[in-house]
């Protein structure tokens, strides 16, 4: 019966992709849930939104997340009888270290982004990790425009999952949602050279649903400042959190298609170099470093790069209002202030939409992170 419900949900989600998800099931409300700030073919956009478009309305508005029900050292606490596993966090750490050692620091950037993309869609419940099934139309978050051919680090999470089982005497006790949070924390620590290091609360359960079209809740590279603020506010995060977390664009890479349209707004020499890497607009999927100065260090260089040496409109607009510009200036002048703000904002993001109890049919500790338990 749950399976039939899921099939129906999947069908409706497919329909929603075709006609625009104003249908009630996804809770999108009125408004038009085209992918705001993401390049979507004009024809598709006008089909979904009408020729003139309609304002985007976030499907849900969350209160500021508190983290109630989560705790630091959750798996180290013998009182949590069923989830006691003191080696859990170290096992995740080791998996992240191995991945960065073998694949380079970019994979660490991938893990931090995975955590963000999980948090903004259905909360921190590992919904971003679920693979689509063979059933036609069952596209999961992974297939959404912000994620497809873009997210990386899935196999690191899978390895970390297996490592936690080994560390917990073969028991499946550590949720994939917690693994994502630990991994993002460990990657932040490593990529910042130990300057951004923070305890992470745990006790999240994994969800059982994931829909591609719900990734419209993620802001895009062409988003305006107002859109960025609205989409973070919808998650219970402030404009200040948004500015702080955007500093993650001091690591990792981005594809040409997301910025070749605004080369003329950048520093001319930088734009020329980017243009060469992108072969004009001929190689839209080529990747370039996001931070041309300290490309593999998580640091405040991002704020110094704004606005002539950042890739996206969504980066450049952070200096387009007095309040956000002031915060950018503070982050430029005071690196340790940004580092501690970043740690706090990552913790806050990790509290979004957490599921803290086992509810049969709705939450579980997944046995394998890319599929729901049978
Ligand atoms: C403020 C709104 C944001 C927008 C519009 C945005 C957009 C993007 C885009 C378009 C890319 C490139 C994807 C590709 O080329 O395939 C990217 C990369 C990245 N983003 Fe964001 N992002 C935002 C916020 C964040 C936040 C809050 C974090 C984490 C705290 C984050 C972390 C990253 C990282 C680490 C990468 C590089 C990933 C890699 O190299 O694999 N971003 N972002
Ligand atoms: C475990 O429970 C006992 C009794 O309620 C409490 O005193 C103790 O502080 C708890 N330990 C931890 C690590 O939370
Ligand atoms: C640039 O485009 C040309 C012509 O399409 C192609 O042959 C070449 O491989 C491209 N170079 C890069 C670096 O993508």
Short mmCIF file of N, CA and C in Angstrom, two decimals, residues 126-276:
data_model
loop_
_atom_site.label_atom_id
_atom_site.label_comp_id
_atom_site.label_asym_id
_atom_site.label_seq_id
_atom_site.Cartn_x
_atom_site.Cartn_y
_atom_site.Cartn_z
N UNK A 126 19.10 13.25 3.90
CA UNK A 126 19.80 12.42 2.90
C UNK A 126 18.95 12.13 1.67
N UNK A 127 17.91 12.94 1.43
CA UNK A 127 17.09 12.73 0.24
C UNK A 127 17.89 12.95 -1.04
N UNK A 128 18.97 13.73 -0.95
CA UNK A 128 19.78 14.02 -2.14
C UNK A 128 20.55 12.77 -2.61
N UNK A 129 20.66 11.78 -1.71
CA UNK A 129 21.47 10.60 -2.05
C UNK A 129 20.69 9.51 -2.78
N UNK A 130 19.35 9.61 -2.78
CA UNK A 130 18.55 8.52 -3.34
C UNK A 130 18.62 8.49 -4.86
N UNK A 131 18.90 7.32 -5.39
CA UNK A 131 18.95 7.17 -6.85
C UNK A 131 17.55 6.89 -7.39
N UNK A 132 17.32 7.38 -8.61
CA UNK A 132 16.07 7.09 -9.29
C UNK A 132 15.98 5.59 -9.53
N UNK A 133 14.76 5.08 -9.54
CA UNK A 133 14.58 3.66 -9.84
C UNK A 133 14.25 3.52 -11.32
N UNK A 134 14.16 2.28 -11.76
CA UNK A 134 13.91 2.03 -13.18
C UNK A 134 12.52 2.52 -13.59
N UNK A 135 11.62 2.60 -12.62
CA UNK A 135 10.26 3.03 -12.90
C UNK A 135 10.27 4.40 -13.59
N UNK A 136 9.68 4.48 -14.77
CA UNK A 136 9.72 5.73 -15.54
C UNK A 136 9.16 6.88 -14.72
N UNK A 137 9.82 7.98 -14.74
CA UNK A 137 9.29 9.17 -14.08
C UNK A 137 9.62 9.25 -12.61
N UNK A 138 10.46 8.36 -12.11
CA UNK A 138 10.75 8.41 -10.68
C UNK A 138 11.97 9.27 -10.39
N UNK A 139 12.20 10.29 -11.21
CA UNK A 139 13.40 11.11 -11.06
C UNK A 139 13.53 11.67 -9.64
N UNK A 140 14.68 11.43 -9.02
CA UNK A 140 14.94 11.92 -7.67
C UNK A 140 15.72 13.23 -7.73
N UNK A 141 15.99 13.81 -6.57
CA UNK A 141 16.70 15.09 -6.50
C UNK A 141 17.98 15.12 -7.33
N UNK A 142 18.67 13.99 -7.33
CA UNK A 142 19.90 13.86 -8.12
C UNK A 142 19.75 14.29 -9.57
N UNK A 143 18.53 14.12 -10.10
CA UNK A 143 18.28 14.41 -11.52
C UNK A 143 17.84 15.85 -11.73
N UNK A 144 17.60 16.59 -10.67
CA UNK A 144 17.16 17.98 -10.81
C UNK A 144 18.26 18.83 -11.45
N UNK A 145 17.87 19.91 -12.17
CA UNK A 145 18.86 20.75 -12.86
C UNK A 145 20.03 21.22 -11.99
N UNK A 146 19.83 21.59 -10.71
CA UNK A 146 20.99 22.04 -9.93
C UNK A 146 21.96 20.90 -9.61
N UNK A 147 21.51 19.66 -9.70
CA UNK A 147 22.31 18.53 -9.22
C UNK A 147 22.89 17.65 -10.32
N UNK A 148 22.14 17.50 -11.40
CA UNK A 148 22.51 16.52 -12.43
C UNK A 148 23.85 16.89 -13.06
N UNK A 149 24.70 15.89 -13.23
CA UNK A 149 26.04 16.07 -13.81
C UNK A 149 26.86 17.11 -13.05
N UNK A 150 26.50 17.34 -11.81
CA UNK A 150 27.13 18.44 -11.09
C UNK A 150 27.62 18.01 -9.71
N UNK A 151 26.73 17.43 -8.91
CA UNK A 151 27.15 17.02 -7.56
C UNK A 151 28.20 15.93 -7.63
N UNK A 152 29.12 15.98 -6.68
CA UNK A 152 30.09 14.88 -6.57
C UNK A 152 30.32 14.54 -5.10
N UNK A 153 30.82 13.32 -4.87
CA UNK A 153 31.10 12.88 -3.51
C UNK A 153 30.20 11.73 -3.04
N UNK A 154 29.27 11.31 -3.91
CA UNK A 154 28.35 10.25 -3.50
C UNK A 154 29.09 8.99 -3.05
N UNK A 155 30.14 8.63 -3.80
CA UNK A 155 30.83 7.37 -3.47
C UNK A 155 31.63 7.52 -2.16
N UNK A 156 31.97 8.76 -1.80
CA UNK A 156 32.65 8.97 -0.51
C UNK A 156 31.66 8.69 0.63
N UNK A 157 30.43 9.14 0.44
CA UNK A 157 29.40 8.90 1.46
C UNK A 157 29.12 7.40 1.58
N UNK A 158 29.08 6.72 0.43
CA UNK A 158 28.86 5.26 0.47
C UNK A 158 29.99 4.56 1.21
N UNK A 159 31.22 4.99 0.95
CA UNK A 159 32.37 4.39 1.64
C UNK A 159 32.32 4.70 3.13
N UNK A 160 31.92 5.93 3.47
CA UNK A 160 31.83 6.30 4.89
C UNK A 160 30.76 5.46 5.58
N UNK A 161 29.67 5.21 4.87
CA UNK A 161 28.59 4.39 5.44
C UNK A 161 29.12 3.00 5.79
N UNK A 162 29.83 2.37 4.85
CA UNK A 162 30.38 1.04 5.11
C UNK A 162 31.40 1.10 6.25
N UNK A 163 32.17 2.18 6.29
CA UNK A 163 33.18 2.32 7.35
C UNK A 163 32.51 2.44 8.72
N UNK A 164 31.36 3.11 8.78
CA UNK A 164 30.69 3.21 10.09
C UNK A 164 30.18 1.83 10.52
N UNK A 165 29.69 1.07 9.57
CA UNK A 165 29.24 -0.28 9.95
C UNK A 165 30.39 -1.09 10.53
N UNK A 166 31.53 -1.03 9.86
CA UNK A 166 32.71 -1.76 10.36
C UNK A 166 33.09 -1.27 11.75
N UNK A 167 32.97 0.04 11.96
CA UNK A 167 33.36 0.62 13.25
C UNK A 167 32.32 0.33 14.34
N UNK A 168 31.12 -0.06 13.94
CA UNK A 168 30.05 -0.28 14.90
C UNK A 168 29.73 -1.77 15.03
N UNK A 169 30.74 -2.61 14.85
CA UNK A 169 30.56 -4.05 15.01
C UNK A 169 29.54 -4.63 14.04
N UNK A 170 29.51 -4.06 12.81
CA UNK A 170 28.61 -4.58 11.78
C UNK A 170 27.18 -4.07 11.89
N UNK A 171 26.90 -3.24 12.91
CA UNK A 171 25.52 -2.74 13.06
C UNK A 171 25.30 -1.51 12.18
N UNK A 172 24.08 -1.38 11.66
CA UNK A 172 23.71 -0.22 10.85
C UNK A 172 23.05 0.81 11.75
N UNK A 173 23.85 1.71 12.33
CA UNK A 173 23.28 2.65 13.30
C UNK A 173 23.45 4.12 12.92
N UNK A 174 24.37 4.43 12.01
CA UNK A 174 24.64 5.84 11.71
C UNK A 174 23.85 6.25 10.46
N UNK A 175 23.01 7.26 10.59
CA UNK A 175 22.17 7.66 9.45
C UNK A 175 23.01 8.30 8.36
N UNK A 176 22.52 8.21 7.15
CA UNK A 176 23.20 8.84 6.01
C UNK A 176 23.15 10.35 6.15
N UNK A 177 22.07 10.86 6.73
CA UNK A 177 21.95 12.31 6.95
C UNK A 177 23.04 12.80 7.91
N UNK A 178 23.30 12.03 8.96
CA UNK A 178 24.39 12.40 9.88
C UNK A 178 25.75 12.28 9.19
N UNK A 179 25.92 11.25 8.36
CA UNK A 179 27.19 11.08 7.66
C UNK A 179 27.46 12.29 6.77
N UNK A 180 26.42 12.79 6.08
CA UNK A 180 26.58 13.99 5.24
C UNK A 180 27.05 15.18 6.09
N UNK A 181 26.46 15.33 7.26
CA UNK A 181 26.82 16.46 8.13
C UNK A 181 28.25 16.31 8.65
N UNK A 182 28.61 15.11 9.08
CA UNK A 182 29.99 14.88 9.57
C UNK A 182 31.00 15.11 8.43
N UNK A 183 30.66 14.58 7.25
CA UNK A 183 31.60 14.67 6.12
C UNK A 183 31.82 16.13 5.71
N UNK A 184 30.76 16.93 5.71
CA UNK A 184 30.89 18.34 5.36
C UNK A 184 31.73 19.07 6.40
N UNK A 185 31.55 18.70 7.66
CA UNK A 185 32.35 19.29 8.73
C UNK A 185 33.83 18.92 8.57
N UNK A 186 34.09 17.63 8.28
CA UNK A 186 35.47 17.18 8.14
C UNK A 186 36.13 17.82 6.93
N UNK A 187 35.38 17.95 5.84
CA UNK A 187 35.93 18.59 4.64
C UNK A 187 36.24 20.06 4.93
N UNK A 188 35.38 20.73 5.69
CA UNK A 188 35.63 22.14 6.04
C UNK A 188 36.91 22.26 6.85
N UNK A 189 37.09 21.35 7.79
CA UNK A 189 38.28 21.36 8.62
C UNK A 189 39.53 21.17 7.76
N UNK A 190 39.50 20.15 6.92
CA UNK A 190 40.69 19.83 6.12
C UNK A 190 40.99 20.95 5.11
N UNK A 191 39.95 21.42 4.41
CA UNK A 191 40.19 22.41 3.35
C UNK A 191 40.57 23.79 3.91
N UNK A 192 40.24 24.03 5.18
CA UNK A 192 40.63 25.31 5.78
C UNK A 192 41.95 25.19 6.54
N UNK A 193 42.60 24.03 6.44
CA UNK A 193 43.84 23.83 7.18
C UNK A 193 43.62 23.86 8.68
N UNK A 194 42.46 23.38 9.12
CA UNK A 194 42.17 23.28 10.55
C UNK A 194 41.62 24.56 11.16
N UNK A 195 41.42 25.59 10.36
CA UNK A 195 40.93 26.86 10.92
C UNK A 195 39.42 26.85 11.14
N UNK A 196 38.71 26.02 10.34
CA UNK A 196 37.25 25.95 10.51
C UNK A 196 36.91 24.54 10.99
N UNK A 197 36.72 24.43 12.29
CA UNK A 197 36.64 23.14 12.93
C UNK A 197 35.53 23.23 13.97
N UNK A 198 34.54 22.37 13.90
CA UNK A 198 33.42 22.58 14.82
C UNK A 198 32.70 21.26 15.13
N UNK A 199 32.11 21.18 16.32
CA UNK A 199 31.35 19.99 16.67
C UNK A 199 30.01 20.00 15.92
N UNK A 200 29.58 18.83 15.50
CA UNK A 200 28.32 18.71 14.76
C UNK A 200 27.33 17.89 15.57
N UNK A 201 26.14 18.40 15.70
CA UNK A 201 25.10 17.64 16.39
C UNK A 201 24.62 16.52 15.47
N UNK A 202 24.17 15.44 16.07
CA UNK A 202 23.70 14.30 15.28
C UNK A 202 22.45 13.71 15.93
N UNK A 203 21.91 12.70 15.25
CA UNK A 203 20.66 12.09 15.68
C UNK A 203 19.58 12.22 14.62
N UNK A 204 20.00 12.55 13.39
CA UNK A 204 19.05 12.67 12.28
C UNK A 204 18.65 11.28 11.77
N UNK A 205 17.41 11.17 11.34
CA UNK A 205 16.98 9.97 10.63
C UNK A 205 16.91 10.29 9.14
N UNK A 206 17.01 9.23 8.33
CA UNK A 206 16.93 9.38 6.88
C UNK A 206 15.48 9.35 6.41
N UNK A 207 15.18 10.14 5.38
CA UNK A 207 13.85 10.14 4.79
C UNK A 207 13.72 9.05 3.73
N UNK A 208 12.54 8.92 3.18
CA UNK A 208 12.29 7.88 2.18
C UNK A 208 11.79 8.44 0.85
N UNK A 209 11.79 9.76 0.70
CA UNK A 209 11.27 10.34 -0.54
C UNK A 209 12.22 11.37 -1.12
N UNK A 210 12.19 11.49 -2.45
CA UNK A 210 13.07 12.42 -3.14
C UNK A 210 12.50 12.70 -4.52
N UNK A 211 12.33 13.97 -4.87
CA UNK A 211 11.70 14.35 -6.14
C UNK A 211 12.53 15.41 -6.84
N UNK A 212 12.82 15.17 -8.11
CA UNK A 212 13.68 16.07 -8.88
C UNK A 212 13.17 17.50 -8.87
N UNK A 213 11.86 17.68 -9.05
CA UNK A 213 11.37 19.06 -9.23
C UNK A 213 11.46 19.87 -7.95
N UNK A 214 11.60 19.20 -6.80
CA UNK A 214 11.74 19.96 -5.56
C UNK A 214 13.10 20.65 -5.43
N UNK A 215 14.03 20.32 -6.33
CA UNK A 215 15.32 21.03 -6.29
C UNK A 215 15.17 22.47 -6.80
N UNK A 216 13.97 22.84 -7.21
CA UNK A 216 13.70 24.25 -7.55
C UNK A 216 13.83 25.14 -6.31
N UNK A 217 13.92 24.52 -5.13
CA UNK A 217 14.13 25.31 -3.91
C UNK A 217 15.57 25.79 -3.75
N UNK A 218 16.45 25.33 -4.63
CA UNK A 218 17.85 25.76 -4.57
C UNK A 218 18.04 27.00 -5.43
N UNK A 219 18.68 28.03 -4.87
CA UNK A 219 18.96 29.22 -5.68
C UNK A 219 19.92 28.87 -6.81
N UNK A 220 19.92 29.69 -7.85
CA UNK A 220 20.76 29.41 -9.02
C UNK A 220 21.80 30.50 -9.24
N UNK A 221 22.73 30.24 -10.15
CA UNK A 221 23.84 31.19 -10.38
C UNK A 221 23.39 32.54 -10.92
N UNK A 222 22.20 32.61 -11.48
CA UNK A 222 21.70 33.90 -11.98
C UNK A 222 20.73 34.56 -11.01
N UNK A 223 20.58 33.99 -9.81
CA UNK A 223 19.63 34.55 -8.85
C UNK A 223 20.01 35.98 -8.47
N UNK A 224 18.99 36.79 -8.26
CA UNK A 224 19.19 38.15 -7.76
C UNK A 224 19.39 38.08 -6.24
N UNK A 225 19.82 39.20 -5.66
CA UNK A 225 19.99 39.23 -4.21
C UNK A 225 18.67 38.93 -3.50
N UNK A 226 17.58 39.50 -4.01
CA UNK A 226 16.28 39.25 -3.36
C UNK A 226 15.88 37.79 -3.43
N UNK A 227 16.16 37.16 -4.57
CA UNK A 227 15.83 35.73 -4.69
C UNK A 227 16.67 34.91 -3.71
N UNK A 228 17.95 35.24 -3.61
CA UNK A 228 18.82 34.51 -2.67
C UNK A 228 18.28 34.66 -1.24
N UNK A 229 17.96 35.90 -0.89
CA UNK A 229 17.48 36.14 0.48
C UNK A 229 16.16 35.41 0.73
N UNK A 230 15.28 35.42 -0.27
CA UNK A 230 13.99 34.75 -0.11
C UNK A 230 14.18 33.24 0.05
N UNK A 231 15.06 32.67 -0.78
CA UNK A 231 15.20 31.21 -0.74
C UNK A 231 15.89 30.75 0.54
N UNK A 232 16.78 31.56 1.09
CA UNK A 232 17.37 31.22 2.39
C UNK A 232 16.35 31.45 3.50
N UNK A 233 15.58 32.53 3.39
CA UNK A 233 14.55 32.79 4.41
C UNK A 233 13.53 31.65 4.46
N UNK A 234 13.23 31.08 3.29
CA UNK A 234 12.27 29.98 3.25
C UNK A 234 12.77 28.79 4.05
N UNK A 235 14.08 28.69 4.23
CA UNK A 235 14.67 27.60 5.01
C UNK A 235 14.91 28.01 6.46
N UNK A 236 14.50 29.21 6.81
CA UNK A 236 14.71 29.69 8.18
C UNK A 236 16.11 30.27 8.38
N UNK A 237 16.81 30.56 7.29
CA UNK A 237 18.15 31.14 7.41
C UNK A 237 18.09 32.63 7.05
N UNK A 238 18.98 33.41 7.66
CA UNK A 238 18.97 34.86 7.46
C UNK A 238 19.80 35.26 6.24
N UNK A 239 19.65 36.51 5.88
CA UNK A 239 20.50 37.07 4.82
C UNK A 239 21.97 36.98 5.23
N UNK A 240 22.25 37.20 6.51
CA UNK A 240 23.64 37.09 6.99
C UNK A 240 24.16 35.66 6.84
N UNK A 241 23.32 34.67 7.15
CA UNK A 241 23.73 33.27 6.94
C UNK A 241 24.06 33.04 5.47
N UNK A 242 23.23 33.62 4.59
CA UNK A 242 23.42 33.44 3.15
C UNK A 242 24.79 33.99 2.72
N UNK A 243 25.10 35.20 3.18
CA UNK A 243 26.38 35.82 2.82
C UNK A 243 27.53 34.97 3.38
N UNK A 244 27.38 34.52 4.62
CA UNK A 244 28.43 33.72 5.27
C UNK A 244 28.67 32.40 4.53
N UNK A 245 27.59 31.71 4.20
CA UNK A 245 27.72 30.38 3.58
C UNK A 245 28.21 30.46 2.14
N UNK A 246 27.93 31.58 1.48
CA UNK A 246 28.40 31.74 0.10
C UNK A 246 29.92 31.68 0.03
N UNK A 247 30.59 31.91 1.15
CA UNK A 247 32.05 31.82 1.20
C UNK A 247 32.57 30.44 0.81
N UNK A 248 31.69 29.45 0.78
CA UNK A 248 32.08 28.11 0.30
C UNK A 248 32.52 28.16 -1.16
N UNK A 249 32.17 29.24 -1.86
CA UNK A 249 32.64 29.37 -3.24
C UNK A 249 34.10 29.80 -3.32
N UNK A 250 34.82 29.66 -2.22
CA UNK A 250 36.27 29.86 -2.27
C UNK A 250 36.98 28.54 -2.57
N UNK A 251 36.21 27.48 -2.77
CA UNK A 251 36.79 26.18 -3.13
C UNK A 251 35.98 25.57 -4.27
N UNK A 252 36.51 24.52 -4.87
CA UNK A 252 35.77 23.77 -5.87
C UNK A 252 35.73 24.45 -7.23
N UNK A 253 34.90 23.91 -8.09
CA UNK A 253 34.90 24.37 -9.47
C UNK A 253 33.47 24.58 -9.97
N UNK A 254 33.37 25.20 -11.14
CA UNK A 254 32.06 25.44 -11.75
C UNK A 254 32.16 25.32 -13.26
N UNK A 255 31.05 24.98 -13.86
CA UNK A 255 31.00 24.79 -15.31
C UNK A 255 30.76 26.10 -16.04
N UNK A 256 31.34 26.16 -17.22
CA UNK A 256 31.29 27.39 -18.02
C UNK A 256 29.87 27.90 -18.27
N UNK A 257 28.92 26.97 -18.47
CA UNK A 257 27.59 27.44 -18.86
C UNK A 257 26.97 28.38 -17.82
N UNK A 258 27.48 28.32 -16.58
CA UNK A 258 26.88 29.13 -15.52
C UNK A 258 27.41 30.55 -15.45
N UNK A 259 28.48 30.85 -16.21
CA UNK A 259 29.01 32.21 -16.08
C UNK A 259 29.45 32.87 -17.38
N UNK A 260 29.46 32.14 -18.50
CA UNK A 260 29.97 32.77 -19.73
C UNK A 260 29.08 33.95 -20.15
N UNK A 261 27.83 33.96 -19.70
CA UNK A 261 26.93 35.05 -20.04
C UNK A 261 27.31 36.37 -19.38
N UNK A 262 28.18 36.33 -18.36
CA UNK A 262 28.47 37.59 -17.67
C UNK A 262 29.97 37.91 -17.63
N UNK A 263 30.70 37.40 -18.59
CA UNK A 263 32.14 37.69 -18.65
C UNK A 263 32.39 39.20 -18.74
N UNK A 264 31.50 39.92 -19.42
CA UNK A 264 31.71 41.36 -19.61
C UNK A 264 31.60 42.14 -18.29
N UNK A 265 31.01 41.50 -17.28
CA UNK A 265 30.90 42.19 -15.99
C UNK A 265 32.12 41.94 -15.10
N UNK A 266 33.06 41.13 -15.59
CA UNK A 266 34.22 40.75 -14.75
C UNK A 266 35.45 41.57 -15.10
N UNK A 267 36.49 41.40 -14.32
CA UNK A 267 37.79 41.96 -14.65
C UNK A 267 38.19 41.47 -16.05
N UNK A 268 38.59 42.36 -16.95
CA UNK A 268 38.84 41.98 -18.35
C UNK A 268 39.87 40.87 -18.52
N UNK A 269 40.97 40.91 -17.78
CA UNK A 269 41.98 39.86 -17.94
C UNK A 269 41.48 38.52 -17.45
N UNK A 270 40.80 38.58 -16.33
CA UNK A 270 40.21 37.35 -15.77
C UNK A 270 39.19 36.78 -16.76
N UNK A 271 38.36 37.65 -17.30
CA UNK A 271 37.33 37.23 -18.26
C UNK A 271 37.97 36.59 -19.49
N UNK A 272 39.10 37.16 -19.93
CA UNK A 272 39.79 36.60 -21.10
C UNK A 272 40.28 35.19 -20.81
N UNK A 273 40.85 35.00 -19.63
CA UNK A 273 41.32 33.66 -19.25
C UNK A 273 40.16 32.66 -19.18
N UNK A 274 39.08 33.11 -18.59
CA UNK A 274 37.91 32.23 -18.48
C UNK A 274 37.39 31.88 -19.87
N UNK A 275 37.37 32.89 -20.73
CA UNK A 275 36.86 32.69 -22.08
C UNK A 275 37.69 31.64 -22.81
N UNK A 276 39.01 31.64 -22.58
CA UNK A 276 39.87 30.62 -23.20
C UNK A 276 39.54 29.24 -22.66
#
